[in-house]
Short mmCIF file of C-alpha atoms in Angstrom, two decimals:
data_model
loop_
_atom_site.label_atom_id
_atom_site.label_comp_id
_atom_site.label_asym_id
_atom_site.label_seq_id
_atom_site.Cartn_x
_atom_site.Cartn_y
_atom_site.Cartn_z
CA GLN A 1 12.34 -0.10 -14.53
CA VAL A 2 11.04 0.00 -10.93
CA GLN A 3 11.10 -2.88 -8.73
CA LEU A 4 8.91 -3.26 -5.75
CA VAL A 5 9.22 -5.91 -3.01
CA GLU A 6 6.74 -6.31 0.06
CA SER A 7 7.51 -7.76 3.29
CA GLY A 8 6.06 -8.03 6.94
CA GLY A 9 3.03 -10.09 6.12
CA GLY A 10 2.14 -13.14 8.33
CA LEU A 11 -0.47 -14.57 10.74
CA VAL A 12 -1.92 -12.19 13.36
CA GLN A 13 -4.78 -12.35 15.64
CA ALA A 14 -7.79 -10.18 15.36
CA GLY A 15 -7.23 -6.80 17.14
CA GLY A 16 -3.61 -7.23 16.63
CA SER A 17 -1.05 -5.03 14.52
CA VAL A 18 1.26 -5.67 11.85
CA ARG A 19 3.58 -3.47 9.75
CA LEU A 20 4.23 -4.02 6.19
CA SER A 21 7.22 -2.63 4.14
CA CYS A 22 7.69 -2.01 0.42
CA ALA A 23 11.24 -1.51 -0.75
CA ALA A 24 11.78 0.13 -4.12
CA SER A 25 14.64 0.23 -6.35
CA GLY A 26 15.64 1.07 -10.00
CA GLY A 27 13.97 4.38 -10.13
CA THR A 28 13.47 7.72 -8.35
CA PHE A 29 11.19 6.62 -5.46
CA SER A 30 10.90 10.20 -4.01
CA MET A 31 9.26 11.20 -7.24
CA TYR A 32 6.36 8.85 -7.03
CA VAL A 33 2.94 8.55 -5.59
CA MET A 34 2.79 5.16 -3.91
CA GLY A 35 -0.23 3.15 -2.82
CA TRP A 36 -1.13 0.10 -1.13
CA PHE A 37 -3.77 -2.39 -2.40
CA ARG A 38 -5.14 -5.80 -1.23
CA GLN A 39 -6.93 -8.70 -2.67
CA ALA A 40 -8.84 -11.31 -0.77
CA PRO A 41 -9.69 -14.71 -2.22
CA GLY A 42 -12.47 -14.55 -4.81
CA LYS A 43 -12.68 -10.74 -4.70
CA GLU A 44 -11.26 -7.94 -6.80
CA ARG A 45 -8.09 -6.06 -5.90
CA GLU A 46 -8.94 -2.92 -3.72
CA PHE A 47 -7.50 0.23 -2.72
CA VAL A 48 -6.22 0.64 0.74
CA ALA A 49 -3.96 3.71 0.94
CA ALA A 50 -1.94 6.19 -0.99
CA ILE A 51 0.83 8.65 -0.25
CA SER A 52 2.21 11.70 -1.91
CA TRP A 53 5.81 11.92 -3.08
CA SER A 54 6.64 14.00 -0.07
CA GLY A 55 4.81 11.90 2.34
CA VAL A 56 2.75 15.02 3.52
CA SER A 57 -0.65 14.06 1.84
CA THR A 58 -2.37 10.50 2.63
CA TYR A 59 -5.47 9.22 1.43
CA TYR A 60 -7.27 6.15 2.82
CA ALA A 61 -10.05 3.55 2.01
CA ASP A 62 -13.04 4.21 4.52
CA SER A 63 -12.58 0.57 5.59
CA VAL A 64 -9.20 1.06 6.96
CA LYS A 65 -9.41 4.76 7.99
CA GLY A 66 -8.33 5.22 11.71
CA ARG A 67 -6.84 1.69 11.70
CA PHE A 68 -4.19 1.89 9.08
CA THR A 69 -1.20 4.49 8.69
CA ILE A 70 0.77 4.89 5.40
CA ALA A 71 4.17 6.46 5.50
CA ARG A 72 7.25 6.57 3.60
CA ASP A 73 11.07 7.18 4.09
CA ASN A 74 12.50 8.62 0.91
CA ALA A 75 15.95 8.28 2.22
CA LYS A 76 15.59 4.52 2.29
CA ASN A 77 13.30 4.26 -0.56
CA THR A 78 10.68 2.37 1.42
CA MET A 79 7.04 2.63 2.14
CA TYR A 80 5.25 1.32 5.08
CA LEU A 81 1.70 0.45 6.04
CA GLN A 82 1.00 0.19 9.70
CA MET A 83 -1.91 -2.02 10.33
CA GLY A 84 -3.81 -2.07 13.64
CA SER A 85 -7.07 -3.20 15.23
CA LEU A 86 -6.85 -5.83 12.52
CA LYS A 87 -10.16 -7.78 11.59
CA PRO A 88 -10.48 -11.12 9.98
CA GLU A 89 -11.90 -9.15 6.81
CA ASP A 90 -8.44 -7.49 6.51
CA THR A 91 -7.08 -11.02 5.43
CA ALA A 92 -5.56 -10.53 1.81
CA VAL A 93 -2.57 -10.40 -0.22
CA TYR A 94 -1.31 -6.67 0.26
CA TYR A 95 0.51 -5.12 -2.80
CA CYS A 96 2.36 -1.97 -3.05
CA ALA A 97 2.42 -0.15 -6.30
CA ALA A 98 4.02 3.12 -7.78
CA ASP A 99 2.24 5.82 -9.97
CA LEU A 100 4.92 7.28 -12.01
CA ASN A 101 2.80 9.83 -14.06
CA ARG A 102 0.56 11.55 -11.72
CA PRO A 103 2.51 13.28 -8.93
CA LEU A 104 -0.21 15.56 -7.77
CA ILE A 105 -3.05 12.99 -7.58
CA LEU A 106 -3.48 10.12 -4.99
CA SER A 107 -5.42 7.84 -6.89
CA ARG A 108 -7.33 4.81 -5.69
CA MET A 109 -7.71 3.19 -9.31
CA ALA A 110 -5.16 0.19 -9.69
CA HIS A 111 -5.06 0.85 -13.40
CA GLU A 112 -3.47 4.09 -12.84
CA TYR A 113 -0.36 2.63 -11.02
CA ASP A 114 2.45 1.51 -13.12
CA TYR A 115 4.54 -0.89 -11.13
CA TRP A 116 3.59 -3.36 -8.80
CA GLY A 117 5.13 -5.72 -6.10
CA GLN A 118 4.64 -9.33 -5.81
CA GLY A 119 2.43 -9.10 -2.87
CA THR A 120 2.57 -10.27 0.85
CA GLN A 121 -0.07 -12.27 2.82
CA VAL A 122 -1.69 -11.18 5.78
CA THR A 123 -4.09 -13.42 7.60
CA VAL A 124 -5.99 -12.47 10.75
CA SER A 125 -7.48 -15.06 12.75
CA SER A 126 -10.67 -14.60 14.75
#
């Protein structure tokens, strides 16, 4: 059983930055593809970014490319999402997720991730 806990959300002004963390326990973190998703009120959950088990490969949604950076520290069993140049449309609950079954694929499909955190709210004010 893998447990994921997000932290670092909050209220930030447009143009600002925030870093989210996702702490993992109960599994072999260094073997998993990890991803970030977000869900705004009244909208479906959407892909934000994914990172390979080694951290070498990353994949971003077009809407965040160049503004967000995904990273991981396998020694600390933690994944990060550095968010910059924030816009009000980035307001959402942000979730981290682990894909245990596809170590060579960075998926943008939520249903292909096996474990999820509880989410952390990020609110960007204009």
